[in-house]
mmCIF file of C-alpha atoms and ligand atoms in Angstrom:
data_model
loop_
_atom_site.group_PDB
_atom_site.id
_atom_site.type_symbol
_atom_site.label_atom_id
_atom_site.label_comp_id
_atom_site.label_asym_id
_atom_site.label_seq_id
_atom_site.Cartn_x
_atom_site.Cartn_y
_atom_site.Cartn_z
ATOM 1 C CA UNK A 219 172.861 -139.000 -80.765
ATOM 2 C CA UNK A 220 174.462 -135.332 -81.816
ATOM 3 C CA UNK A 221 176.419 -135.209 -85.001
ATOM 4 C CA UNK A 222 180.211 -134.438 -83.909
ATOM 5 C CA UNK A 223 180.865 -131.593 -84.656
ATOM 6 C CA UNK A 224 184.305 -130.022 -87.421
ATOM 7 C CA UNK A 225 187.132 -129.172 -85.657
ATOM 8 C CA UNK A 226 188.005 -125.169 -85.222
ATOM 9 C CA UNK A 227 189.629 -123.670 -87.724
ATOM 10 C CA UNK A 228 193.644 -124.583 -87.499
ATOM 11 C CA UNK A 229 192.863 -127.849 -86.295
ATOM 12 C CA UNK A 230 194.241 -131.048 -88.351
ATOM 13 C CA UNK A 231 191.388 -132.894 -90.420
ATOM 14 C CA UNK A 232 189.584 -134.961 -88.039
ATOM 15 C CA UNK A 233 187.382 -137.259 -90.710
ATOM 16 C CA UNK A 234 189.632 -137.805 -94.072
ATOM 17 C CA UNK A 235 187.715 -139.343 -96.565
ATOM 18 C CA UNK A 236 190.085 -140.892 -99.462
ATOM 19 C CA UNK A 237 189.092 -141.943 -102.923
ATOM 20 C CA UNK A 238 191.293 -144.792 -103.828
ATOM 21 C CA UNK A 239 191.892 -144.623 -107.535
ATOM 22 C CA UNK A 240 194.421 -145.079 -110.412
ATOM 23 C CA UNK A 241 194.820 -149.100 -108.853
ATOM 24 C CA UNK A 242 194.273 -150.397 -113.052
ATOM 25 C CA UNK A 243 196.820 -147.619 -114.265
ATOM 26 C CA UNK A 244 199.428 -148.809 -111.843
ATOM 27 C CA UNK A 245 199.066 -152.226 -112.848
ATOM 28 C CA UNK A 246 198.680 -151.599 -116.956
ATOM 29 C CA UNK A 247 201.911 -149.549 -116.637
ATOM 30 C CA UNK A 248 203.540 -152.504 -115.350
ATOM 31 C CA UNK A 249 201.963 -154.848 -117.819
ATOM 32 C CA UNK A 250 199.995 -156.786 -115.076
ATOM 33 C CA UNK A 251 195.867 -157.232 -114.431
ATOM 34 C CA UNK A 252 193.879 -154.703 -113.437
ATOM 35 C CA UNK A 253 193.404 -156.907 -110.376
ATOM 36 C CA UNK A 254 197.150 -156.766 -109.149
ATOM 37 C CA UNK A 255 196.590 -153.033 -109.187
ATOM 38 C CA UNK A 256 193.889 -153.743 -106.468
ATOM 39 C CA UNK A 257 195.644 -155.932 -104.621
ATOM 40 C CA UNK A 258 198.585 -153.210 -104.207
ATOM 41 C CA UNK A 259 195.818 -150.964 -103.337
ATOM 42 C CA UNK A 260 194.244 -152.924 -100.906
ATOM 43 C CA UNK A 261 197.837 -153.170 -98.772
ATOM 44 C CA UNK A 262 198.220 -149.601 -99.112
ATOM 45 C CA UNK A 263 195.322 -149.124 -96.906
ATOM 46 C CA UNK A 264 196.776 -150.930 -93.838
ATOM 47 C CA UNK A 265 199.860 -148.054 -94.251
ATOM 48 C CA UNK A 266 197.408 -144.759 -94.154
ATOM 49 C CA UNK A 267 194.949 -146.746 -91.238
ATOM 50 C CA UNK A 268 198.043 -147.069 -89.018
ATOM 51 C CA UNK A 269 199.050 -143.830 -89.932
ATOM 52 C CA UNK A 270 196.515 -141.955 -88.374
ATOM 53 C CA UNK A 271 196.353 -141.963 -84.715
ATOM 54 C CA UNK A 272 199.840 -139.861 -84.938
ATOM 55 C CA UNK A 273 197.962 -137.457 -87.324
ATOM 56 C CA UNK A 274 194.782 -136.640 -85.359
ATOM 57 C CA UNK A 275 192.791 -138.817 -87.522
ATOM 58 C CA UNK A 276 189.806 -139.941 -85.875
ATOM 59 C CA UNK A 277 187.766 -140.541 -88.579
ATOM 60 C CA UNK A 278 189.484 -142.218 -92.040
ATOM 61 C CA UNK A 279 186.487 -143.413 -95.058
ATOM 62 C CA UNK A 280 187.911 -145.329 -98.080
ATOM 63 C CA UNK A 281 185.812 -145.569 -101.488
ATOM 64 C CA UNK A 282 186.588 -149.139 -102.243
ATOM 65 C CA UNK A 283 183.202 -149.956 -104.422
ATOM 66 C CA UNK A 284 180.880 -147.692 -106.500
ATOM 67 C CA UNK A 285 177.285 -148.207 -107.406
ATOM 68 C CA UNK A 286 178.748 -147.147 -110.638
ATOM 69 C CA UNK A 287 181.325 -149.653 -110.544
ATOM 70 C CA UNK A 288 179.226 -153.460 -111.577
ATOM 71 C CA UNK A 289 179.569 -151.807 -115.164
ATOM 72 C CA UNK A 290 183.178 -153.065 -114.815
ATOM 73 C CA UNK A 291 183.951 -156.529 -116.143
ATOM 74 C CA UNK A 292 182.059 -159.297 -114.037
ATOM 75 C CA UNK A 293 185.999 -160.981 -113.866
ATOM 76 C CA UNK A 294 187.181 -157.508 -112.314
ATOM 77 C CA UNK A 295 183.777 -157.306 -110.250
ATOM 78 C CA UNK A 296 184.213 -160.740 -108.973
ATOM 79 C CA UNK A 297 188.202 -160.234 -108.206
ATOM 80 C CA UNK A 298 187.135 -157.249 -105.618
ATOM 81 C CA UNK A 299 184.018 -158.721 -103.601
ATOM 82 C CA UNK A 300 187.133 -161.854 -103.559
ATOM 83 C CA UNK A 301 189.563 -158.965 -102.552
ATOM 84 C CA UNK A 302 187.293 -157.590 -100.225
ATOM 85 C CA UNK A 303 186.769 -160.991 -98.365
ATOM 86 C CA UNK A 304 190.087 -161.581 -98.060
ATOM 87 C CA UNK A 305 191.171 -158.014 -96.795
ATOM 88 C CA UNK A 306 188.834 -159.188 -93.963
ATOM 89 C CA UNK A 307 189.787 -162.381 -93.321
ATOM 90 C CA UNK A 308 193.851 -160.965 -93.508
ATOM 91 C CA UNK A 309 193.104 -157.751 -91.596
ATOM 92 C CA UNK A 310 190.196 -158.754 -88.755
ATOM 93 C CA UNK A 311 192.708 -159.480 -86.152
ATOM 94 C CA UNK A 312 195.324 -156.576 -86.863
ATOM 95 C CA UNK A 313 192.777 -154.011 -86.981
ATOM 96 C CA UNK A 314 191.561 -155.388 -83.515
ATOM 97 C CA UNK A 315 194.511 -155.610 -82.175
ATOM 98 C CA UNK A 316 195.202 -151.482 -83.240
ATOM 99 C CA UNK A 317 192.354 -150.737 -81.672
ATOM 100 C CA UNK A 318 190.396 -149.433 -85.277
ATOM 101 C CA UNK A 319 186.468 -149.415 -85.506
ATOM 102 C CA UNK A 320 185.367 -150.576 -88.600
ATOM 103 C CA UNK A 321 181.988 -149.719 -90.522
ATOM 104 C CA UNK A 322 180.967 -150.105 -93.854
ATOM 105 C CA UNK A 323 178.903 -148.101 -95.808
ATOM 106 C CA UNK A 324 176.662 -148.476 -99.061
ATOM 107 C CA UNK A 325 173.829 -150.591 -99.900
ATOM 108 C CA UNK A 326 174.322 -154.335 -98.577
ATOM 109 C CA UNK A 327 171.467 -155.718 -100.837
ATOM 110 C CA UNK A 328 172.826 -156.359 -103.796
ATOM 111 C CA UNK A 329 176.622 -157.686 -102.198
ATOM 112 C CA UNK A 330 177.034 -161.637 -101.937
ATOM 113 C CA UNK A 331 175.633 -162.447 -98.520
ATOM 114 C CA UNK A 332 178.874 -164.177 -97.463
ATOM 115 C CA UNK A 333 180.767 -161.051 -97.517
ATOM 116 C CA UNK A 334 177.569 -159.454 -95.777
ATOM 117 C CA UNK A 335 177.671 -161.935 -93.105
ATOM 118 C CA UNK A 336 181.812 -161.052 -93.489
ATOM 119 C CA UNK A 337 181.130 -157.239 -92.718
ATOM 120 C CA UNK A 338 178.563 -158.112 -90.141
ATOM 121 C CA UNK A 339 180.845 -159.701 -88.141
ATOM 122 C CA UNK A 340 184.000 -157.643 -88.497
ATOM 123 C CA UNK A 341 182.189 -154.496 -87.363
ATOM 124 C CA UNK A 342 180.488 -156.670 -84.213
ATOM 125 C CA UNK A 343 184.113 -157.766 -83.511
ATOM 126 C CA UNK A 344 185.575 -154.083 -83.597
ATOM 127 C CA UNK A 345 182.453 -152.596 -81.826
ATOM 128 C CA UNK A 346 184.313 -151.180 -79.234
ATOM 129 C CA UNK A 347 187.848 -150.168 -80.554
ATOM 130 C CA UNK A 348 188.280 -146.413 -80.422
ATOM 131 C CA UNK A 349 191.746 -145.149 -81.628
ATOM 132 C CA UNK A 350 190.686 -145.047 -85.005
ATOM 133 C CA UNK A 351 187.298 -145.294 -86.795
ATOM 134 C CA UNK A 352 187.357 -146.790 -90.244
ATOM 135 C CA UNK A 353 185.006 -147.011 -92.507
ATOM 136 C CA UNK A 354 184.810 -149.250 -96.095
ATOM 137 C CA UNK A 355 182.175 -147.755 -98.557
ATOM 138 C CA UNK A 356 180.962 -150.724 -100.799
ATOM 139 C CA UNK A 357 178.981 -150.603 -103.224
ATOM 140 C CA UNK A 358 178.101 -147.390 -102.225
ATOM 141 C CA UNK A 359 176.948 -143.813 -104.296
ATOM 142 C CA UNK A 360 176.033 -140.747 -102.617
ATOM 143 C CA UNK A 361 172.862 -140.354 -104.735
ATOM 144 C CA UNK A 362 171.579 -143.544 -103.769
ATOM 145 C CA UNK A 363 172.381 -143.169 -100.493
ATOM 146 C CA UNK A 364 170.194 -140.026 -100.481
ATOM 147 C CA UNK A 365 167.554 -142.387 -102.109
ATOM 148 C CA UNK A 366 167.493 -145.105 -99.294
ATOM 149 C CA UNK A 367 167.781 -142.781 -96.659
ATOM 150 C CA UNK A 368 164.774 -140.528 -98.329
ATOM 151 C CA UNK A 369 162.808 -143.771 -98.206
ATOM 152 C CA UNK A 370 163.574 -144.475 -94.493
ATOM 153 C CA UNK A 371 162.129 -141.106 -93.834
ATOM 154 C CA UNK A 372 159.217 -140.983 -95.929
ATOM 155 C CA UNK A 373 158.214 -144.637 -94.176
ATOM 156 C CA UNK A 374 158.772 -142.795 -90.376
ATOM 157 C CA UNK A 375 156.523 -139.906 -92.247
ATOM 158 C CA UNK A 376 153.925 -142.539 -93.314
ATOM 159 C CA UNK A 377 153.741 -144.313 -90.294
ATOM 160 C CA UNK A 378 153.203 -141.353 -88.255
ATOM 161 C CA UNK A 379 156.646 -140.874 -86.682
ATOM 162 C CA UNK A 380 158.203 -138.090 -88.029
ATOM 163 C CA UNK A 381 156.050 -134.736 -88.555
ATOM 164 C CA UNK A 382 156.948 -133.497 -92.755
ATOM 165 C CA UNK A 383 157.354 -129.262 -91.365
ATOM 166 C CA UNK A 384 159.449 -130.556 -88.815
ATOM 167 C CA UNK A 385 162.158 -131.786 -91.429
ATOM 168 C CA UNK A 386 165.043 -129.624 -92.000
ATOM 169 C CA UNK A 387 168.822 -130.481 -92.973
ATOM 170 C CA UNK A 388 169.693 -132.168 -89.418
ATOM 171 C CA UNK A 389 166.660 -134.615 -90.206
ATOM 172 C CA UNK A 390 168.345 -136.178 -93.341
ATOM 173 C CA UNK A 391 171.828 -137.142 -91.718
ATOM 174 C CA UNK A 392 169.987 -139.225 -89.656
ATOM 175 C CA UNK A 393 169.082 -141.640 -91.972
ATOM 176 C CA UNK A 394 171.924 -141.520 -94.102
ATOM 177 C CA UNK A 395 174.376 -144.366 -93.941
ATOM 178 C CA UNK A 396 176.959 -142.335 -92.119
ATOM 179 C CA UNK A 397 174.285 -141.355 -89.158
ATOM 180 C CA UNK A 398 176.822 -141.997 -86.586
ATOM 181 C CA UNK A 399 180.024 -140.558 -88.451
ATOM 182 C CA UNK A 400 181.336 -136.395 -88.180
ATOM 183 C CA UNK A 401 181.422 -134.663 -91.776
ATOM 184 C CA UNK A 402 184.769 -135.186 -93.857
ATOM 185 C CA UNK A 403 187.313 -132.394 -93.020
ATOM 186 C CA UNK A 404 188.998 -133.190 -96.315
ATOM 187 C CA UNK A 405 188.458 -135.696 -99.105
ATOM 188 C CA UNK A 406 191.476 -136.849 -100.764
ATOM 189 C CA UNK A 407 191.877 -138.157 -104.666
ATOM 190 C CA UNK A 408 194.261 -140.021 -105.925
ATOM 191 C CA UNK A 409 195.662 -140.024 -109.414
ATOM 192 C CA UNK A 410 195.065 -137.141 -110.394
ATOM 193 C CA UNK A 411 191.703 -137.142 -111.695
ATOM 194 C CA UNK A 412 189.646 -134.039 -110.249
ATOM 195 C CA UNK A 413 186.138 -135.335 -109.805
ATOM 196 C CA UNK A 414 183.689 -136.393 -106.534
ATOM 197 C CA UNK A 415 182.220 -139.068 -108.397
ATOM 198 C CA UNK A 416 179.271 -139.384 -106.263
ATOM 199 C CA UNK A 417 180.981 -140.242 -102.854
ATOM 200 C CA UNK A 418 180.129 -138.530 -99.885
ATOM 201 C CA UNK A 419 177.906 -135.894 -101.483
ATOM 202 C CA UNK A 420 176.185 -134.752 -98.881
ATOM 203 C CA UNK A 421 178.654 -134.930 -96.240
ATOM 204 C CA UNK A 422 181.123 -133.155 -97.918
ATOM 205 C CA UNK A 423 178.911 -129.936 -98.302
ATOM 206 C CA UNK A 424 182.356 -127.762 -96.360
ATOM 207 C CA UNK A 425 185.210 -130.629 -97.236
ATOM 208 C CA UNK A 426 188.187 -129.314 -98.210
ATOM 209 C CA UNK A 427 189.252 -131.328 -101.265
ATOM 210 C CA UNK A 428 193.132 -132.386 -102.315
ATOM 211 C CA UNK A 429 193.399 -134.059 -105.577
ATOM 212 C CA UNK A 430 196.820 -135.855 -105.865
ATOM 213 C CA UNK A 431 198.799 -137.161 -109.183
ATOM 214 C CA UNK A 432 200.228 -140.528 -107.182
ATOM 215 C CA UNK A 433 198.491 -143.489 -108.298
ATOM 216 C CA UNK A 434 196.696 -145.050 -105.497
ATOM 217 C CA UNK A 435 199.003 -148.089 -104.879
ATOM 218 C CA UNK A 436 202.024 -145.376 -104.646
ATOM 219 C CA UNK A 437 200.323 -143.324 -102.269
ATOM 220 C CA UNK A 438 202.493 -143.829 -99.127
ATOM 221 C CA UNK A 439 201.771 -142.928 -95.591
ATOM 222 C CA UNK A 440 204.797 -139.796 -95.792
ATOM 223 C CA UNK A 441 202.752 -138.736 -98.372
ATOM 224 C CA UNK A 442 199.237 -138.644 -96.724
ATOM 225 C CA UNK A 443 200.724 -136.912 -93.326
ATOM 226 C CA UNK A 444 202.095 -134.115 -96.377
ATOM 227 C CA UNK A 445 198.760 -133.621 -97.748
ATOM 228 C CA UNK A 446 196.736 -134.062 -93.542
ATOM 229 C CA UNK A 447 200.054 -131.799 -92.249
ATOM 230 C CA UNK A 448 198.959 -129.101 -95.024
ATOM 231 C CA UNK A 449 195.219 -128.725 -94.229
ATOM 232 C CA UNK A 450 196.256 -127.104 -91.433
ATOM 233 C CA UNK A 451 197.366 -123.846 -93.147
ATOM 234 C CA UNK A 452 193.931 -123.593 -94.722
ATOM 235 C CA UNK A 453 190.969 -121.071 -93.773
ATOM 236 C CA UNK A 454 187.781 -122.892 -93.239
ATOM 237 C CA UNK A 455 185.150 -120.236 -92.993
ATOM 238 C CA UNK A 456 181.866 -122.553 -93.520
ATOM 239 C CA UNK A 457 180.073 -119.892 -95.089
ATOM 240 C CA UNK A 458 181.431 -117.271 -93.027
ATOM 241 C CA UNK A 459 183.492 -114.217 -93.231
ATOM 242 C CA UNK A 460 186.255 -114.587 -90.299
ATOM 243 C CA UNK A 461 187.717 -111.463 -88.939
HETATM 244 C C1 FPP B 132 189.721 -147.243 -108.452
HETATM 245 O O1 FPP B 132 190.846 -147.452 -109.268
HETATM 246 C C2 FPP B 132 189.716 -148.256 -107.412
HETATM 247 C C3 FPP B 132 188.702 -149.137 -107.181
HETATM 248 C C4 FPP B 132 187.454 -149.154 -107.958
HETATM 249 C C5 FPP B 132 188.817 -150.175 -106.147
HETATM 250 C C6 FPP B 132 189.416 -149.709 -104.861
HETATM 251 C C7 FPP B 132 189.818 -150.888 -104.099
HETATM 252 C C8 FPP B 132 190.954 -151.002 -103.402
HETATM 253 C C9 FPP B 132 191.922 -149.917 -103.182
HETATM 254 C C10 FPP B 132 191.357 -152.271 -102.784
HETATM 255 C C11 FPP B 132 190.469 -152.809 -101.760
HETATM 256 C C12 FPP B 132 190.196 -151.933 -100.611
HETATM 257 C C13 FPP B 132 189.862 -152.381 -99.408
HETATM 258 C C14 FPP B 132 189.472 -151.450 -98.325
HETATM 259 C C15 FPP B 132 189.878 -153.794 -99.093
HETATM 260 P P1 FPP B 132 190.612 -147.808 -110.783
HETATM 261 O O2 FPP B 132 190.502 -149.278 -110.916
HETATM 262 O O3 FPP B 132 189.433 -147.053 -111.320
HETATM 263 O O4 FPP B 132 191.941 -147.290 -111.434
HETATM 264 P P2 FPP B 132 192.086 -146.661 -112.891
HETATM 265 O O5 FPP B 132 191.328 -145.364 -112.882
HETATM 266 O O6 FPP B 132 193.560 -146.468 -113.002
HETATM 267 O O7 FPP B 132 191.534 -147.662 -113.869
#
């Protein structure tokens, strides 16, 4: 299947991609757990889902899980994957019922096959929905992303399915986890913190990038159609020079 393609020029984003962080800030400056930060978090994304038919969002990606991030504690580990099967469980029929796709990203193989069986079955039960396509990165790092899909690849080279001159950079999206998804328009970052930290990294070759102060659990759906309503005025030239 072709890749969509990015929208012309003064067109709204079409795929936001949002990395959801400053969740343990917003709960140590209220003197609560870490974990009550990501709970707070995890409601805020309901807001900015619903949010985005209005805005021409097609496409919305949330970082909710690292690769990086098992180094946390295995309390604060444990308290997400618990998170992340109750967003499910709390969400499945609402996001049906708003007609939003959801995928998930990252590498499955080291997650707790409950939640796998979890994710499984949310994205069989949302197969079809089309106003709004979400997708959950968990435990999930651009690099190693690159990695499994690289190996994927080399295999099809190996077993004689895929000729090695005829590779080029619309053989690699293929394989990558987002295969099916367009290229972020603009990748969003809460808290202000001003790094990628490995999300997205090949997708977001010609993102437009928006690094915000608001703490994740703050960041309110007036807010995010402020930051979507201002990518408008910017001049995408992919390379380019526009006359
Ligand atoms: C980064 O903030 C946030 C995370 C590692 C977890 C993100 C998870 C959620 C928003 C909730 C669950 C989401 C879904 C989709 C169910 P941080 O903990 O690094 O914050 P800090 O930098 O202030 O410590």
């Amino acid at each position: 299947m072709a890749k969509p393609q990015p929208k012309a020029k003064d067109d709204g984003p079409r795929h936001v991609a949002i990395i959801m962080d400053g969740n343990g800030r917003w709960a140590t400056q209220r003197g609560r757990p870490r974990l009550f930060g990501h709970q707070a978090g995890a409601r805020r994304v309901r807001e900015i889902v619903e949010a985005c038919p209005d805005l021409g969002v097609d496409y919305l990606t949330v970082f909710a899980f690292s690769t990086e991030n098992w180094k946390r504690t295995q309390s604060e580990v444990a308290g997400l994957m618990n998170l992340f099967r109750r967003y499910i469980t709390r969400e499945a029929k609402a996001l049906k019922v708003n007609d939003v796709c959801v995928r998930f990203i990252g590498d499955r193989v080291r997650l707790d096959k409950k939640l796998v069986s979890m994710m499984d079955e949310l994205e069989a039960l949302t197969a079809h929905c089309q106003t709004v396509n979400l997708t959950i990165a968990i435990n999930y790092g651009g690099r190693d992303e690159v990695a499994r899909a690289t190996k994927r690849l080399a295999r099809d080279v190996a077993a004689g399915k895929l000729d090695p001159e005829a590779v080029d950079e619309e053989t690699l999206p293929k394989y990558l986890d987002t295969c099916v998804l367009p290229d972020p328009d603009l990748v969003i970052r809460t808290s202000g913190e001003a790094r990628i930290s490995n999300f997205l990294l090949w997708q977001s070759a010609y993102a437009e990038y928006e690094f915000i102060d608001t703490l994740w659990p703050d960041f309110t759906a007036a807010e995010f159609r402020d930051v979507v309503g201002g990518f408008g005025t910017r001049d995408r030239r992919f390379g380019a020079v526009m006359a």
